[in-house]
mmCIF file of C-alpha atoms in Angstrom:
data_model
loop_
_atom_site.group_PDB
_atom_site.id
_atom_site.type_symbol
_atom_site.label_atom_id
_atom_site.label_comp_id
_atom_site.label_asym_id
_atom_site.label_seq_id
_atom_site.Cartn_x
_atom_site.Cartn_y
_atom_site.Cartn_z
ATOM 1 C CA MET S 63 129.109 69.567 103.921
ATOM 2 C CA ARG S 64 127.948 67.391 106.097
ATOM 3 C CA ARG S 65 127.782 69.553 109.851
ATOM 4 C CA LEU S 66 128.754 72.706 111.204
ATOM 5 C CA THR S 67 130.899 73.419 114.551
ATOM 6 C CA VAL S 68 129.597 76.099 116.101
ATOM 7 C CA LEU S 69 132.213 77.411 118.348
ATOM 8 C CA TYR S 70 131.208 79.957 121.429
ATOM 9 C CA ASP S 71 132.414 82.296 124.567
ATOM 10 C CA ASP S 72 130.825 79.965 126.939
ATOM 11 C CA ARG S 73 132.031 82.844 129.167
ATOM 12 C CA CYS S 74 129.394 85.085 128.564
ATOM 13 C CA ALA S 75 125.975 84.384 129.546
ATOM 14 C CA LEU S 76 123.932 85.768 126.092
ATOM 15 C CA CYS S 77 126.303 83.275 124.458
ATOM 16 C CA VAL S 78 125.612 80.145 126.813
ATOM 17 C CA ARG S 79 121.530 81.023 125.932
ATOM 18 C CA CYS S 80 122.360 81.621 122.573
ATOM 19 C CA ARG S 81 124.073 78.089 122.128
ATOM 20 C CA ASP S 82 121.137 76.212 124.182
ATOM 21 C CA MET S 83 119.251 77.524 121.328
ATOM 22 C CA LEU S 84 121.293 76.032 118.911
ATOM 23 C CA ALA S 85 121.653 72.773 120.849
ATOM 24 C CA THR S 86 116.856 72.376 120.840
ATOM 25 C CA SER S 87 115.728 73.892 117.402
ATOM 26 C CA GLU S 88 115.750 71.754 114.330
ATOM 27 C CA THR S 89 118.668 71.775 112.561
ATOM 28 C CA PHE S 90 119.604 71.293 108.349
ATOM 29 C CA LEU S 91 122.339 69.777 109.784
ATOM 30 C CA PRO S 92 124.233 68.411 112.849
ATOM 31 C CA LEU S 93 125.557 70.623 114.926
ATOM 32 C CA GLU S 94 128.923 70.695 117.500
ATOM 33 C CA LEU S 95 128.742 72.993 119.856
ATOM 34 C CA LEU S 96 132.059 73.438 121.258
ATOM 35 C CA PRO S 97 132.950 76.730 124.275
ATOM 36 C CA THR S 98 135.939 77.932 123.138
ATOM 37 C CA SER S 99 138.109 78.112 126.472
ATOM 38 C CA SER S 100 137.651 74.162 125.946
ATOM 39 C CA ASN S 101 140.720 71.826 125.258
ATOM 40 C CA GLU S 102 139.262 70.966 122.302
ATOM 41 C CA ALA S 103 138.874 73.895 120.619
ATOM 42 C CA ARG S 104 142.076 75.242 121.395
ATOM 43 C CA HIS S 105 143.682 72.109 119.432
ATOM 44 C CA ARG S 106 141.631 70.759 116.378
ATOM 45 C CA TYR S 107 141.120 75.527 115.602
ATOM 46 C CA GLY S 108 144.093 76.619 117.526
ATOM 47 C CA ALA S 109 145.133 78.688 113.629
ATOM 48 C CA VAL S 110 141.968 80.225 114.200
ATOM 49 C CA PRO S 111 143.398 83.570 114.917
ATOM 50 C CA TRP S 112 139.623 84.696 115.905
ATOM 51 C CA LEU S 113 139.078 81.703 118.703
ATOM 52 C CA GLY S 114 137.824 83.269 121.760
ATOM 53 C CA GLU S 115 137.261 86.773 120.230
ATOM 54 C CA GLU S 116 134.611 86.245 117.784
ATOM 55 C CA LEU S 117 132.346 84.373 117.194
ATOM 56 C CA VAL S 118 133.814 80.973 114.731
ATOM 57 C CA VAL S 119 131.627 78.742 112.853
ATOM 58 C CA ALA S 120 133.985 75.685 110.709
ATOM 59 C CA SER S 121 132.584 73.302 108.366
ATOM 60 C CA ASP S 122 133.853 69.030 108.578
ATOM 61 C CA GLU S 123 135.982 70.121 104.932
ATOM 62 C CA GLY S 124 137.994 73.043 107.468
ATOM 63 C CA ASP S 125 135.310 76.348 106.086
ATOM 64 C CA ILE S 126 135.600 78.552 108.925
ATOM 65 C CA TRP S 127 133.476 81.617 109.436
ATOM 66 C CA VAL S 128 133.978 84.708 111.246
ATOM 67 C CA GLY S 129 131.846 86.993 113.449
ATOM 68 C CA PRO S 130 128.895 88.522 111.536
ATOM 69 C CA ALA S 131 129.574 85.723 109.159
ATOM 70 C CA ALA S 132 129.034 83.200 111.595
ATOM 71 C CA PHE S 133 126.204 84.307 112.886
ATOM 72 C CA LEU S 134 124.590 84.017 109.642
ATOM 73 C CA MET S 135 125.898 80.671 109.285
ATOM 74 C CA CYS S 136 124.047 79.552 112.309
ATOM 75 C CA LEU S 137 121.309 81.458 110.805
ATOM 76 C CA TRP S 138 121.203 79.224 107.922
ATOM 77 C CA ALA S 139 121.773 76.374 109.227
ATOM 78 C CA MET S 140 118.344 76.607 111.821
ATOM 79 C CA ARG S 141 115.025 75.677 110.082
ATOM 80 C CA GLU S 142 113.235 78.048 111.031
ATOM 81 C CA THR S 143 115.559 80.318 110.477
ATOM 82 C CA ARG S 144 117.653 79.979 107.189
ATOM 83 C CA GLU S 145 115.189 81.852 105.229
ATOM 84 C CA TRP S 146 116.698 85.084 107.358
ATOM 85 C CA ALA S 147 120.009 84.250 106.598
ATOM 86 C CA TYR S 148 119.506 85.131 103.181
ATOM 87 C CA ARG S 149 117.452 87.618 103.785
ATOM 88 C CA LEU S 150 120.239 89.459 105.751
ATOM 89 C CA SER S 151 122.976 88.835 103.277
ATOM 90 C CA THR S 152 120.724 90.352 101.170
ATOM 91 C CA PRO S 153 123.166 93.456 100.037
ATOM 92 C CA ALA S 154 120.592 95.782 101.425
ATOM 93 C CA LEU S 155 120.229 94.099 104.778
ATOM 94 C CA ALA S 156 123.674 92.950 105.124
ATOM 95 C CA PRO S 157 126.002 96.248 106.288
ATOM 96 C CA LEU S 158 122.941 96.683 108.899
ATOM 97 C CA ALA S 159 122.516 93.057 110.157
ATOM 98 C CA GLU S 160 126.897 93.625 109.985
ATOM 99 C CA ARG S 161 126.343 96.311 112.435
ATOM 100 C CA VAL S 162 123.869 95.601 114.686
ATOM 101 C CA PHE S 163 125.769 91.946 115.293
ATOM 102 C CA ALA S 164 129.226 93.451 116.005
ATOM 103 C CA ALA S 165 127.955 95.681 118.301
ATOM 104 C CA LEU S 166 125.674 92.590 119.667
ATOM 105 C CA SER S 167 129.195 90.324 120.284
ATOM 106 C CA ALA S 168 130.860 93.175 121.855
ATOM 107 C CA ASN S 169 128.900 93.787 124.496
ATOM 108 C CA ARG S 170 128.393 91.009 124.387
ATOM 109 C CA GLY S 171 128.850 90.909 127.731
ATOM 110 C CA ARG S 172 127.574 93.808 129.466
ATOM 111 C CA ILE S 173 123.997 92.054 127.769
ATOM 112 C CA ALA S 174 124.343 88.907 129.633
ATOM 113 C CA ALA S 175 125.290 91.377 132.484
ATOM 114 C CA PHE S 176 121.618 92.838 131.729
ATOM 115 C CA MET S 177 119.982 89.601 131.460
ATOM 116 C CA GLN S 178 121.254 87.582 134.803
ATOM 117 C CA PRO S 179 122.960 90.404 136.948
ATOM 118 C CA ARG S 180 125.838 88.717 138.522
ATOM 119 C CA CYS S 181 128.554 89.772 137.490
ATOM 120 C CA GLU S 182 128.590 93.967 138.729
ATOM 121 C CA ASP S 183 132.773 93.768 138.715
ATOM 122 C CA GLU S 184 132.335 93.551 135.580
ATOM 123 C CA SER S 185 134.949 90.245 135.810
ATOM 124 C CA CYS S 186 132.816 88.598 132.963
ATOM 125 C CA ASP S 187 132.658 91.425 130.591
ATOM 126 C CA VAL S 188 135.163 90.579 127.269
ATOM 127 C CA HIS S 189 136.894 93.022 125.391
ATOM 128 C CA PRO S 190 138.046 91.544 121.648
ATOM 129 C CA ALA S 191 141.665 92.972 120.723
ATOM 130 C CA PRO S 192 139.462 95.964 118.133
ATOM 131 C CA ILE S 193 140.092 94.173 114.665
ATOM 132 C CA GLU S 194 142.093 96.213 111.976
ATOM 133 C CA HIS S 195 140.216 96.036 108.796
ATOM 134 C CA ALA S 196 136.784 95.843 106.777
ATOM 135 C CA ARG S 197 134.188 93.507 108.109
ATOM 136 C CA ARG S 198 132.539 93.249 104.588
ATOM 137 C CA TRP S 199 132.181 89.638 103.618
ATOM 138 C CA THR S 200 131.272 88.526 100.273
ATOM 139 C CA TYR S 201 128.195 87.326 98.597
ATOM 140 C CA ARG S 202 126.642 84.454 96.833
ATOM 141 C CA MET I 1473 53.574 88.356 105.764
ATOM 142 C CA ASN I 1474 53.585 86.100 103.300
ATOM 143 C CA LEU I 1475 57.504 86.668 101.616
ATOM 144 C CA GLU I 1476 57.563 84.804 98.371
ATOM 145 C CA ALA I 1477 54.016 86.441 97.816
ATOM 146 C CA ASN I 1478 56.735 90.291 98.109
ATOM 147 C CA SER I 1479 59.479 88.764 96.681
ATOM 148 C CA PRO I 1480 58.439 86.633 93.564
ATOM 149 C CA TYR I 1481 62.378 86.660 91.629
ATOM 150 C CA LEU I 1482 64.081 86.207 94.670
ATOM 151 C CA VAL I 1483 63.507 81.995 94.580
ATOM 152 C CA PRO I 1484 64.659 81.937 90.432
ATOM 153 C CA VAL I 1485 67.736 83.765 91.304
ATOM 154 C CA TYR I 1486 68.746 81.861 95.031
ATOM 155 C CA ALA I 1487 68.768 78.930 92.611
ATOM 156 C CA ALA I 1488 70.122 81.135 89.583
ATOM 157 C CA TYR I 1489 72.937 81.756 92.490
ATOM 158 C CA GLY I 1490 73.918 77.840 93.818
ATOM 159 C CA VAL I 1491 73.777 76.766 90.078
ATOM 160 C CA VAL I 1492 77.019 79.560 90.293
ATOM 161 C CA ALA I 1493 78.600 79.405 93.192
ATOM 162 C CA ILE I 1494 78.722 75.461 93.056
ATOM 163 C CA GLY I 1495 79.688 75.331 89.595
ATOM 164 C CA LEU I 1496 82.795 77.395 90.055
ATOM 165 C CA THR I 1497 83.546 76.374 93.470
ATOM 166 C CA ILE I 1498 83.685 72.773 91.716
ATOM 167 C CA TRP I 1499 85.201 73.816 88.524
ATOM 168 C CA LEU I 1500 88.333 76.208 90.289
ATOM 169 C CA ALA I 1501 89.081 73.371 92.941
ATOM 170 C CA ARG I 1502 89.451 71.099 89.586
ATOM 171 C CA ILE I 1503 91.515 73.659 88.367
ATOM 172 C CA LEU I 1504 93.953 73.683 91.668
ATOM 173 C CA PHE I 1505 94.038 69.899 92.211
ATOM 174 C CA LYS I 1506 95.503 69.355 88.494
ATOM 175 C CA ASN I 1507 97.857 72.360 88.854
ATOM 176 C CA GLY I 1508 98.763 71.891 92.528
ATOM 177 C CA ALA I 1509 100.138 68.646 91.622
ATOM 178 C CA VAL I 1510 103.137 69.554 89.310
ATOM 179 C CA PHE I 1511 103.676 72.390 92.642
ATOM 180 C CA LEU I 1512 103.764 68.607 95.032
ATOM 181 C CA GLN I 1513 104.969 66.757 93.080
ATOM 182 C CA ASP I 1514 108.580 68.715 92.964
ATOM 183 C CA VAL I 1515 108.333 69.402 96.860
ATOM 184 C CA PHE I 1516 107.711 65.518 97.813
ATOM 185 C CA LYS I 1517 109.732 63.765 95.422
ATOM 186 C CA ASP I 1518 111.343 61.104 97.288
ATOM 187 C CA GLN I 1519 107.289 60.720 98.411
ATOM 188 C CA PRO I 1520 104.803 60.916 95.732
ATOM 189 C CA GLN I 1521 101.591 59.833 98.251
ATOM 190 C CA MET I 1522 102.104 62.584 100.538
ATOM 191 C CA ALA I 1523 102.101 65.665 97.596
ATOM 192 C CA GLU I 1524 98.466 63.200 96.407
ATOM 193 C CA ALA I 1525 97.382 63.409 100.525
ATOM 194 C CA VAL I 1526 98.766 67.511 100.747
ATOM 195 C CA ASN I 1527 96.482 68.073 97.798
ATOM 196 C CA ARG I 1528 93.403 66.282 98.058
ATOM 197 C CA LEU I 1529 93.708 68.148 101.362
ATOM 198 C CA LEU I 1530 94.511 71.702 100.503
ATOM 199 C CA VAL I 1531 91.524 70.526 98.229
ATOM 200 C CA VAL I 1532 88.996 69.547 100.705
ATOM 201 C CA GLY I 1533 89.959 73.209 102.659
ATOM 202 C CA PHE I 1534 89.391 75.257 99.530
ATOM 203 C CA TYR I 1535 85.748 73.427 98.840
ATOM 204 C CA LEU I 1536 84.613 73.369 102.811
ATOM 205 C CA PHE I 1537 85.325 77.391 102.861
ATOM 206 C CA ASN I 1538 83.851 78.152 99.524
ATOM 207 C CA LEU I 1539 80.790 76.731 99.507
ATOM 208 C CA GLY I 1540 80.324 77.289 103.637
ATOM 209 C CA TYR I 1541 81.185 80.529 102.822
ATOM 210 C CA ALA I 1542 78.765 80.923 99.811
ATOM 211 C CA ALA I 1543 76.001 79.466 101.755
ATOM 212 C CA LEU I 1544 76.405 82.432 104.344
ATOM 213 C CA ILE I 1545 76.099 84.828 101.407
ATOM 214 C CA MET I 1546 73.052 83.766 100.355
ATOM 215 C CA LYS I 1547 69.951 85.191 101.530
ATOM 216 C CA ALA I 1548 68.937 88.484 100.040
ATOM 217 C CA ARG I 1549 66.193 91.285 101.506
ATOM 218 C CA GLY I 1550 64.100 90.300 98.441
ATOM 219 C CA ALA I 1551 63.647 91.037 94.454
ATOM 220 C CA THR I 1552 59.942 93.099 93.627
ATOM 221 C CA THR I 1553 61.074 93.420 90.396
ATOM 222 C CA SER I 1554 63.278 91.270 87.548
ATOM 223 C CA VAL I 1555 65.688 95.005 87.139
ATOM 224 C CA GLU I 1556 66.084 94.127 91.038
ATOM 225 C CA ALA I 1557 66.581 90.064 90.944
ATOM 226 C CA VAL I 1558 68.725 90.344 88.711
ATOM 227 C CA GLU I 1559 70.963 93.216 90.724
ATOM 228 C CA VAL I 1560 71.067 90.541 93.731
ATOM 229 C CA LEU I 1561 72.142 88.087 91.816
ATOM 230 C CA ALA I 1562 75.497 90.351 90.255
ATOM 231 C CA TRP I 1563 76.013 91.961 94.254
ATOM 232 C CA LYS I 1564 75.929 88.446 95.630
ATOM 233 C CA LEU I 1565 78.019 86.558 92.112
ATOM 234 C CA GLY I 1566 80.304 89.558 92.741
ATOM 235 C CA ALA I 1567 80.789 88.863 96.322
ATOM 236 C CA LEU I 1568 81.602 85.345 95.986
ATOM 237 C CA LEU I 1569 84.041 85.343 93.070
ATOM 238 C CA VAL I 1570 86.100 87.926 94.490
ATOM 239 C CA SER I 1571 85.995 85.826 97.815
ATOM 240 C CA LEU I 1572 87.130 82.944 95.354
ATOM 241 C CA GLY I 1573 89.490 85.340 94.110
ATOM 242 C CA CYS I 1574 91.932 85.871 97.490
ATOM 243 C CA MET I 1575 91.254 82.891 98.246
ATOM 244 C CA HIS I 1576 92.598 81.516 95.263
ATOM 245 C CA PHE I 1577 95.686 83.375 95.910
ATOM 246 C CA PHE I 1578 96.042 82.411 98.924
ATOM 247 C CA ASN I 1579 96.353 79.319 97.832
ATOM 248 C CA LEU I 1580 98.417 80.101 95.386
ATOM 249 C CA TYR I 1581 100.543 81.665 98.111
ATOM 250 C CA LEU I 1582 100.396 78.383 100.473
ATOM 251 C CA PHE I 1583 102.080 76.333 97.112
ATOM 252 C CA TYR I 1584 104.586 79.426 97.138
ATOM 253 C CA ARG I 1585 105.538 78.351 100.982
ATOM 254 C CA ILE I 1586 105.496 74.825 101.124
ATOM 255 C CA ARG I 1587 107.701 74.720 97.557
ATOM 256 C CA ARG I 1588 110.179 77.136 98.751
ATOM 257 C CA ARG I 1589 110.696 75.154 102.671
ATOM 258 C CA GLY I 1590 111.956 72.233 100.099
ATOM 259 C CA GLN I 1591 113.853 74.460 98.172
ATOM 260 C CA MET I 1592 115.527 76.085 101.525
ATOM 261 C CA ALA I 1593 116.998 72.233 102.655
ATOM 262 C CA VAL I 1594 119.354 71.473 99.640
ATOM 263 C CA LEU I 1595 120.051 75.830 99.446
ATOM 264 C CA PRO I 1596 123.939 76.517 100.054
ATOM 265 C CA PRO I 1597 125.263 79.198 102.747
ATOM 266 C CA PRO I 1598 124.573 82.639 101.989
ATOM 267 C CA VAL I 1599 127.953 83.769 103.298
ATOM 268 C CA HIS I 1600 131.835 82.831 101.947
ATOM 269 C CA PRO I 1601 134.422 81.356 104.674
ATOM 270 C CA GLN I 1602 136.754 83.411 105.655
ATOM 271 C CA MET I 1603 139.064 80.921 105.804
ATOM 272 C CA ARG I 1604 140.382 77.034 105.253
ATOM 273 C CA LEU I 1605 141.787 75.302 107.571
ATOM 274 C CA TYR I 1606 142.514 72.196 105.580
ATOM 275 C CA PRO I 1607 144.372 72.846 102.427
ATOM 276 C CA GLY I 1608 142.651 71.368 99.670
ATOM 277 C CA PRO I 1609 140.172 72.358 97.169
ATOM 278 C CA TYR I 1610 136.353 72.983 97.612
ATOM 279 C CA VAL I 1611 134.850 69.588 97.806
ATOM 280 C CA ALA I 1612 130.571 70.415 98.338
ATOM 281 C CA HIS I 1613 130.084 73.856 97.285
ATOM 282 C CA ALA I 1614 132.319 75.324 93.559
ATOM 283 C CA ALA I 1615 134.521 78.022 94.275
ATOM 284 C CA PRO I 1616 134.504 81.341 93.953
ATOM 285 C CA GLU I 1617 134.244 82.522 90.811
ATOM 286 C CA GLN I 1618 136.694 86.049 91.345
ATOM 287 C CA ALA I 1619 138.872 86.193 94.914
ATOM 288 C CA PRO I 1620 136.874 88.339 97.297
ATOM 289 C CA ALA I 1621 137.803 92.107 97.097
ATOM 290 C CA ASN I 1622 137.571 92.590 100.382
ATOM 291 C CA VAL I 1623 137.898 89.368 103.086
ATOM 292 C CA TYR I 1624 138.361 89.287 107.351
ATOM 293 C CA ALA I 1625 141.717 89.773 107.404
ATOM 294 C CA ALA I 1626 143.693 88.243 110.145
ATOM 295 C CA PRO I 1627 143.970 90.299 113.598
ATOM 296 C CA ALA I 1628 147.148 91.624 113.731
ATOM 297 C CA GLY I 1629 149.771 89.598 116.194
#
């Protein structure tokens, strides 16, 4: 793996802030930050069913991580947080990390509005369709 | 007041303390230097000069801290009898040894941290991907030994 592509939701202020953090921090491998609404993202990753609803991370080899796993991959990419990526994927902490990330992701519009109150009509709130499956990931 | 007359054992206590403190510090620093080099060579595999520089700097810090601390705690209030002199010496050496021990474990922790930082850069991702966009064998990392029991399934529709 030589490169990671992070597909973030550019409609939410929280995600854009996280993108800025990823863009400015030191990483182990080059990151490409693509907004999910862009034509390029749709063209290259249109086959990913979660595109636009969840955080998606793709490697240059075509591996796709979604949701909590994608969040861990972002942590894993940064120099400062790689250790935490492993810590948060241990059986003891993984369920908690997963729940926290799922809650953050589902309420990202509201959190963004709280951070930057300019969405009073909740127009920038995102309501992802519920995903009917277990959110378990597998551990190395 | 003539301090030397009041505590005739103080000078021998100081002398013994000084010899032991300096000797111990040198001995420990040499051990640290010799064994730390092994750790650091592992971390800075491609730049052995860097390993040596970091090792030297750590040892210099160790010398400065320990000799400085030993000098600071040297002053004793007095030792009028030989028994008291031994007690004063034992107390000072004990304090010095405990502080040296703390420094030593701190140094070991530093080595561990430095080594871990180096190892971090080559570790594989902590989670398996949920899907693969292009078909083909895994290239960068080995395929999982068994298929994940419960993977992220695509949403219906």
